[in-house]
CSV table of C-alpha atoms in Angstrom, one decimal:
chain,number,residue,atom,x,y,z
A,1,MET,CA,298.9,135.5,-44.7
A,2,GLN,CA,300.7,132.2,-44.3
A,3,LEU,CA,300.8,132.7,-40.6
A,4,TYR,CA,297.0,133.1,-40.5
A,5,ASP,CA,296.6,130.1,-42.7
A,6,SER,CA,298.9,128.0,-40.5
A,7,VAL,CA,297.3,128.9,-37.2
A,8,PHE,CA,293.6,128.3,-38.4
A,9,ALA,CA,294.7,125.0,-40.2
A,10,GLN,CA,296.3,123.8,-36.8
A,11,LEU,CA,292.9,124.7,-35.1
A,12,GLY,CA,291.2,122.5,-37.6
A,13,LEU,CA,289.3,125.6,-39.0
A,14,GLU,CA,288.8,124.6,-42.9
A,15,GLY,CA,287.3,127.2,-45.1
A,16,VAL,CA,288.2,130.4,-43.4
A,17,THR,CA,288.6,133.3,-46.0
A,18,ILE,CA,291.6,135.8,-45.7
A,19,LYS,CA,290.3,138.9,-47.4
A,20,ILE,CA,292.9,141.3,-48.7
A,21,ASN,CA,292.7,145.0,-50.0
A,22,ASN,CA,295.0,147.9,-50.3
A,23,ARG,CA,294.8,151.4,-48.8
A,24,LYS,CA,296.2,152.8,-52.0
A,25,ILE,CA,293.3,151.2,-53.9
A,26,LEU,CA,290.9,152.9,-51.8
A,27,SER,CA,292.5,156.1,-52.1
A,28,GLY,CA,292.9,155.7,-55.9
A,29,ILE,CA,289.1,154.9,-56.2
A,30,ALA,CA,288.3,158.1,-54.2
A,31,GLU,CA,290.5,160.1,-56.4
A,32,VAL,CA,289.2,158.9,-59.8
A,33,ILE,CA,285.5,159.4,-58.7
A,34,GLY,CA,286.3,163.0,-57.7
A,35,ALA,CA,285.8,162.3,-54.0
A,36,LYS,CA,289.4,162.5,-52.7
A,37,ASP,CA,288.4,164.9,-50.0
A,38,LYS,CA,285.7,162.5,-48.9
A,39,LEU,CA,288.1,159.4,-48.6
A,40,ILE,CA,287.0,158.3,-45.1
A,41,ASP,CA,283.4,158.9,-45.5
A,42,PHE,CA,283.5,157.1,-48.9
A,43,THR,CA,285.5,154.0,-47.4
A,44,VAL,CA,283.4,153.8,-44.2
A,45,ALA,CA,280.2,153.6,-46.2
A,46,LEU,CA,281.7,151.1,-48.7
A,47,ASP,CA,282.9,148.9,-45.9
A,48,LYS,CA,279.2,148.3,-44.8
A,49,LEU,CA,278.2,146.9,-48.3
A,50,ASP,CA,277.7,143.4,-46.8
A,51,LYS,CA,275.6,144.9,-43.9
A,52,ILE,CA,273.4,147.5,-45.3
A,53,GLY,CA,273.5,146.5,-48.9
A,54,GLU,CA,274.1,148.6,-52.1
A,55,GLU,CA,271.2,151.1,-51.7
A,56,GLY,CA,272.2,151.7,-48.1
A,57,VAL,CA,275.7,152.4,-48.9
A,58,LYS,CA,274.6,154.8,-51.7
A,59,LYS,CA,272.2,156.6,-49.4
A,60,GLU,CA,275.0,156.9,-46.8
A,61,MET,CA,277.3,158.3,-49.4
A,62,ILE,CA,274.8,160.9,-50.5
A,63,GLU,CA,274.1,162.0,-46.9
A,64,LYS,CA,278.1,162.6,-46.5
A,65,GLY,CA,278.0,164.7,-49.5
A,66,ILE,CA,279.4,162.4,-52.3
A,67,SER,CA,277.9,163.2,-55.6
A,68,GLU,CA,275.6,161.0,-57.5
A,69,SER,CA,277.9,161.2,-60.6
A,70,ALA,CA,280.7,159.9,-58.4
A,71,ILE,CA,278.6,157.0,-57.0
A,72,GLU,CA,277.8,156.1,-60.5
A,73,LYS,CA,281.5,155.8,-61.3
A,74,VAL,CA,282.0,153.5,-58.4
A,75,GLN,CA,279.0,151.3,-59.4
A,76,PRO,CA,281.2,148.3,-60.6
A,77,LEU,CA,282.4,147.9,-57.1
A,78,PHE,CA,278.9,146.9,-55.8
A,79,HIS,CA,279.1,143.8,-57.9
A,80,PHE,CA,282.8,143.0,-57.9
A,81,THR,CA,283.1,139.3,-58.8
A,82,GLY,CA,285.5,136.9,-60.6
A,83,THR,CA,288.8,135.5,-59.8
A,84,ILE,CA,291.5,137.4,-58.1
A,85,SER,CA,293.2,137.8,-61.6
A,86,GLU,CA,290.0,139.1,-63.0
A,87,LYS,CA,289.4,141.5,-60.1
A,88,ILE,CA,292.9,143.0,-60.3
A,89,SER,CA,292.3,143.5,-64.2
A,90,LYS,CA,289.1,145.3,-63.4
A,91,LEU,CA,290.9,147.4,-60.9
A,92,SER,CA,293.7,148.3,-63.3
A,93,ALA,CA,291.1,149.6,-65.7
A,94,LEU,CA,289.2,151.5,-63.0
A,95,LEU,CA,292.3,153.1,-61.6
A,96,ALA,CA,294.3,153.8,-64.9
A,97,ALA,CA,294.2,157.5,-64.0
A,98,SER,CA,295.4,157.3,-60.5
A,99,GLU,CA,299.1,156.9,-59.8
A,100,GLU,CA,298.5,156.0,-56.1
A,101,GLY,CA,295.7,153.5,-57.1
A,102,MET,CA,298.0,151.7,-59.7
A,103,LYS,CA,300.7,151.4,-57.0
A,104,GLY,CA,298.1,149.7,-54.8
A,105,VAL,CA,297.2,147.4,-57.8
A,106,GLU,CA,300.8,146.4,-58.2
A,107,GLU,CA,301.2,145.7,-54.5
A,108,LEU,CA,298.0,143.5,-54.5
A,109,ARG,CA,299.1,141.6,-57.5
A,110,PHE,CA,302.6,141.0,-56.0
A,111,ILE,CA,301.0,139.5,-52.7
A,112,CYS,CA,298.3,137.5,-54.4
A,113,ASP,CA,300.5,136.1,-57.1
A,114,HIS,CA,303.0,134.9,-54.5
A,115,VAL,CA,300.3,133.5,-52.1
A,116,ILE,CA,298.7,131.7,-55.1
A,117,THR,CA,302.2,130.3,-56.2
A,118,LEU,CA,303.2,129.1,-52.7
A,119,GLY,CA,299.6,127.9,-51.9
A,120,LEU,CA,297.6,128.0,-48.6
A,121,ASN,CA,296.8,124.8,-46.5
A,122,LYS,CA,293.1,125.4,-45.5
A,123,ALA,CA,292.3,129.1,-46.0
A,124,ILE,CA,290.7,130.7,-49.0
A,125,LEU,CA,292.2,133.9,-50.4
A,126,ASP,CA,289.8,136.6,-51.6
A,127,LEU,CA,290.3,140.2,-52.8
A,128,ASP,CA,287.5,142.4,-51.3
A,129,VAL,CA,287.6,146.0,-52.5
A,130,THR,CA,285.0,147.1,-49.9
A,131,LEU,CA,287.4,146.2,-47.0
A,132,ALA,CA,288.6,149.3,-45.3
A,133,ARG,CA,289.5,148.7,-41.6
A,134,GLY,CA,291.8,151.3,-39.7
A,135,LEU,CA,292.4,153.8,-42.4
A,136,ASN,CA,294.0,156.3,-40.0
A,137,TYR,CA,297.2,154.4,-40.0
A,138,TYR,CA,297.3,151.6,-42.6
A,139,THR,CA,299.2,152.6,-45.6
A,140,GLY,CA,299.2,149.4,-47.9
A,141,ALA,CA,297.8,145.9,-47.6
A,142,ILE,CA,294.7,145.4,-45.4
A,143,PHE,CA,293.7,142.0,-44.0
A,144,GLU,CA,290.6,140.5,-42.6
A,145,VAL,CA,289.8,136.9,-41.8
A,146,ALA,CA,286.2,135.6,-42.1
A,147,PRO,CA,285.2,132.3,-40.3
A,148,PRO,CA,283.9,129.2,-42.4
A,149,LYS,CA,280.6,130.3,-44.1
A,150,LYS,CA,278.5,127.8,-41.9
A,151,VAL,CA,279.3,129.9,-38.7
A,152,ALA,CA,277.3,133.1,-38.5
A,153,MET,CA,280.1,135.2,-36.9
A,154,GLY,CA,282.0,138.5,-37.7
A,155,SER,CA,285.7,138.6,-38.6
A,156,ILE,CA,288.1,136.4,-36.6
A,157,GLY,CA,291.3,138.4,-37.5
A,158,GLY,CA,292.5,141.5,-39.1
A,159,GLY,CA,295.4,143.7,-39.8
A,160,GLY,CA,297.6,145.4,-42.3
A,161,ARG,CA,300.7,147.2,-43.5
A,162,TYR,CA,301.8,150.4,-41.9
A,163,ASP,CA,304.7,152.8,-42.8
A,164,ASP,CA,306.2,154.7,-39.9
A,165,LEU,CA,303.5,153.9,-37.4
A,166,THR,CA,306.3,153.4,-34.8
A,167,GLY,CA,307.3,157.1,-35.4
A,168,ILE,CA,304.7,158.2,-32.9
A,169,PHE,CA,306.5,156.2,-30.3
A,170,GLY,CA,309.9,157.8,-31.1
A,171,LEU,CA,311.2,155.0,-33.6
A,172,PRO,CA,310.9,156.5,-37.0
A,173,ASN,CA,311.4,154.9,-40.4
A,174,VAL,CA,310.2,151.4,-39.4
A,175,SER,CA,307.6,149.8,-41.5
A,176,GLY,CA,305.8,146.6,-40.7
A,177,VAL,CA,302.8,144.5,-41.1
A,178,GLY,CA,300.6,143.8,-38.0
A,179,ILE,CA,297.8,141.1,-37.6
A,180,SER,CA,295.5,140.2,-34.7
A,181,PHE,CA,293.6,137.2,-33.7
A,182,GLY,CA,290.0,137.7,-32.4
A,183,LEU,CA,290.5,135.2,-29.6
A,184,ASP,CA,286.8,135.4,-28.1
A,185,ARG,CA,285.2,134.8,-31.6
A,186,ILE,CA,287.8,132.1,-32.6
A,187,TYR,CA,286.9,130.2,-29.4
A,188,LEU,CA,283.2,130.5,-30.1
A,189,VAL,CA,283.7,129.3,-33.8
A,190,VAL,CA,285.9,126.5,-32.5
A,191,GLU,CA,283.2,125.6,-29.8
A,192,GLU,CA,280.4,125.7,-32.3
A,193,LEU,CA,282.2,123.2,-34.7
A,194,ASN,CA,283.1,120.9,-31.9
A,195,LEU,CA,286.8,121.1,-32.6
A,196,PHE,CA,288.1,121.3,-29.1
A,197,PRO,CA,290.0,118.1,-28.2
A,198,GLU,CA,288.7,116.2,-25.2
A,199,THR,CA,291.9,117.2,-23.2
A,200,VAL,CA,290.7,120.8,-23.6
A,201,THR,CA,287.0,120.2,-22.8
A,202,SER,CA,287.3,117.8,-20.0
A,203,THR,CA,285.6,119.2,-17.0
A,204,SER,CA,286.5,119.4,-13.2
A,205,LYS,CA,285.9,116.2,-11.2
A,206,ALA,CA,284.4,118.2,-8.3
A,207,LEU,CA,283.1,121.7,-7.4
A,208,PHE,CA,283.8,123.1,-4.0
A,209,VAL,CA,280.6,125.1,-2.9
A,210,ASN,CA,281.4,128.6,-1.9
A,211,TYR,CA,279.9,129.6,1.5
A,212,GLY,CA,282.0,132.8,2.0
A,213,GLU,CA,285.5,134.1,2.4
A,214,LYS,CA,286.5,132.0,5.4
A,215,GLU,CA,285.1,128.6,4.0
A,216,ALA,CA,286.6,129.5,0.5
A,217,LEU,CA,289.9,129.9,1.9
A,218,HIS,CA,289.7,126.7,3.8
A,219,SER,CA,288.5,124.9,0.5
A,220,MET,CA,291.4,126.4,-1.5
A,221,LYS,CA,293.9,124.7,0.8
A,222,ALA,CA,292.2,121.3,0.0
A,223,ILE,CA,291.9,122.3,-3.7
A,224,THR,CA,295.7,123.1,-3.9
A,225,LYS,CA,296.5,119.7,-2.5
A,226,LEU,CA,294.1,117.8,-4.7
A,227,ARG,CA,295.5,119.6,-7.7
A,228,GLY,CA,298.9,118.3,-6.7
A,229,PHE,CA,297.6,114.9,-6.8
A,230,GLY,CA,296.5,115.5,-10.4
A,231,ILE,CA,292.8,115.8,-9.6
A,232,LYS,CA,291.0,118.5,-11.4
A,233,VAL,CA,288.7,120.4,-8.8
A,234,GLU,CA,287.6,124.0,-8.7
A,235,LEU,CA,285.8,126.6,-6.3
A,236,TYR,CA,282.8,128.4,-7.3
A,237,PRO,CA,284.0,132.0,-7.7
A,238,ASP,CA,281.1,133.8,-5.8
A,239,ASN,CA,279.2,133.2,-2.4
A,240,VAL,CA,275.8,132.8,-4.1
A,241,LYS,CA,272.8,130.5,-3.5
A,242,VAL,CA,273.8,126.8,-3.4
A,243,GLY,CA,271.2,126.0,-6.0
A,244,LYS,CA,272.8,128.4,-8.5
A,245,GLN,CA,276.2,126.9,-7.8
A,246,PHE,CA,274.8,123.3,-8.4
A,247,GLN,CA,273.2,124.4,-11.7
A,248,TYR,CA,276.6,125.7,-12.7
A,249,ALA,CA,278.1,122.3,-12.0
A,250,ASP,CA,275.4,120.6,-13.9
A,251,LYS,CA,276.0,122.8,-16.9
A,252,ARG,CA,279.7,122.1,-16.8
A,253,GLY,CA,279.1,118.3,-16.4
A,254,ILE,CA,280.7,118.2,-13.0
A,255,SER,CA,279.6,115.1,-11.2
A,256,TYR,CA,280.4,116.0,-7.6
A,257,ALA,CA,280.1,118.9,-5.1
A,258,VAL,CA,282.2,119.2,-2.1
A,259,ILE,CA,280.5,121.0,0.9
A,260,VAL,CA,282.6,122.6,3.4
A,261,GLY,CA,280.7,124.7,5.9
A,262,GLU,CA,281.5,125.6,9.5
A,263,THR,CA,280.5,122.2,10.8
A,264,GLU,CA,282.8,120.4,8.3
A,265,MET,CA,285.6,122.8,9.0
A,266,SER,CA,285.4,122.3,12.7
A,267,GLU,CA,285.5,118.5,12.3
A,268,GLY,CA,288.2,118.5,9.6
A,269,LYS,CA,285.7,116.7,7.2
A,270,PHE,CA,284.4,117.2,3.7
A,271,ALA,CA,280.9,116.3,2.6
A,272,LEU,CA,281.1,114.8,-0.9
A,273,LYS,CA,277.7,114.9,-2.7
A,274,ASN,CA,277.2,112.9,-5.8
A,275,LEU,CA,275.1,115.3,-8.0
A,276,ILE,CA,273.8,112.4,-10.3
A,277,THR,CA,272.5,110.1,-7.6
A,278,GLY,CA,272.1,112.7,-4.7
A,279,GLU,CA,274.1,110.5,-2.4
A,280,GLN,CA,276.3,112.2,0.1
A,281,VAL,CA,279.1,111.0,2.3
A,282,LEU,CA,281.3,112.6,5.0
A,283,LEU,CA,285.2,112.1,4.5
A,284,ASP,CA,288.5,113.2,5.8
A,285,PHE,CA,290.9,114.6,3.3
A,286,ASP,CA,292.4,111.2,2.5
A,287,GLY,CA,289.0,109.7,2.0
A,288,LEU,CA,288.1,112.6,-0.3
A,289,GLN,CA,291.3,112.2,-2.4
A,290,LYS,CA,290.6,108.5,-2.8
A,291,ALA,CA,286.9,109.1,-3.9
A,292,LEU,CA,287.9,111.7,-6.4
A,293,LYS,CA,290.7,109.8,-7.8
């Protein structure tokens, strides 16, 4: 949890929520409501509470064969609010008859108490009893990270505790905690909040137009040399209509296009087109380098 907090703090993401639950809690709840044999069905439905709402979850549970009396016992989970300490107290009362459930409560209390004592930089800690994730291999704590509330996006990280997961790979009796970072979603969140530094978002100086395999190879030789001089240039990846390539340059904020067709190749020249003014000049490599520098 500290690792998550540290990484997201360095990315400038304030207000991410690290949600925590425990597999033993979920097993304990299923046990005390008399639905132990329906653990997976119960937790999969409960995990959808924020998506389909209370009535939707109840409907799915009934369809999966969970009795109405069992659902009545789990009613407090649909409106599970309060501080982390208050939530743990409520769980203790709810799971008093389940040995496994109480183990989960103690594990949650241990982690939450220590995290609260040590403190987090930017992240918010929350106990979410509906969190299920990969129940087929998690054995203890379960984590999920939600982005800042002002960004409409799914989880940007997740993981949990597993005992002997390595046993299936021939390395028995090794426990661990694994977490992952949702790279694509994190990128989109950082982009939406305009948190990328200019050194990351600065675009290429020029786009080499792709006229085909032969021309692209010729262009790549020049691109390699220009990059060696510290000039950021790129080749459009596909041989498509030039108009589409210019649209790409415009969208990326690239000011120049370098045109290298058969004529330019035979003459050892490069046509440099200013995409803002429309002006175009024919240059040799040294002239191209100076113009882009």
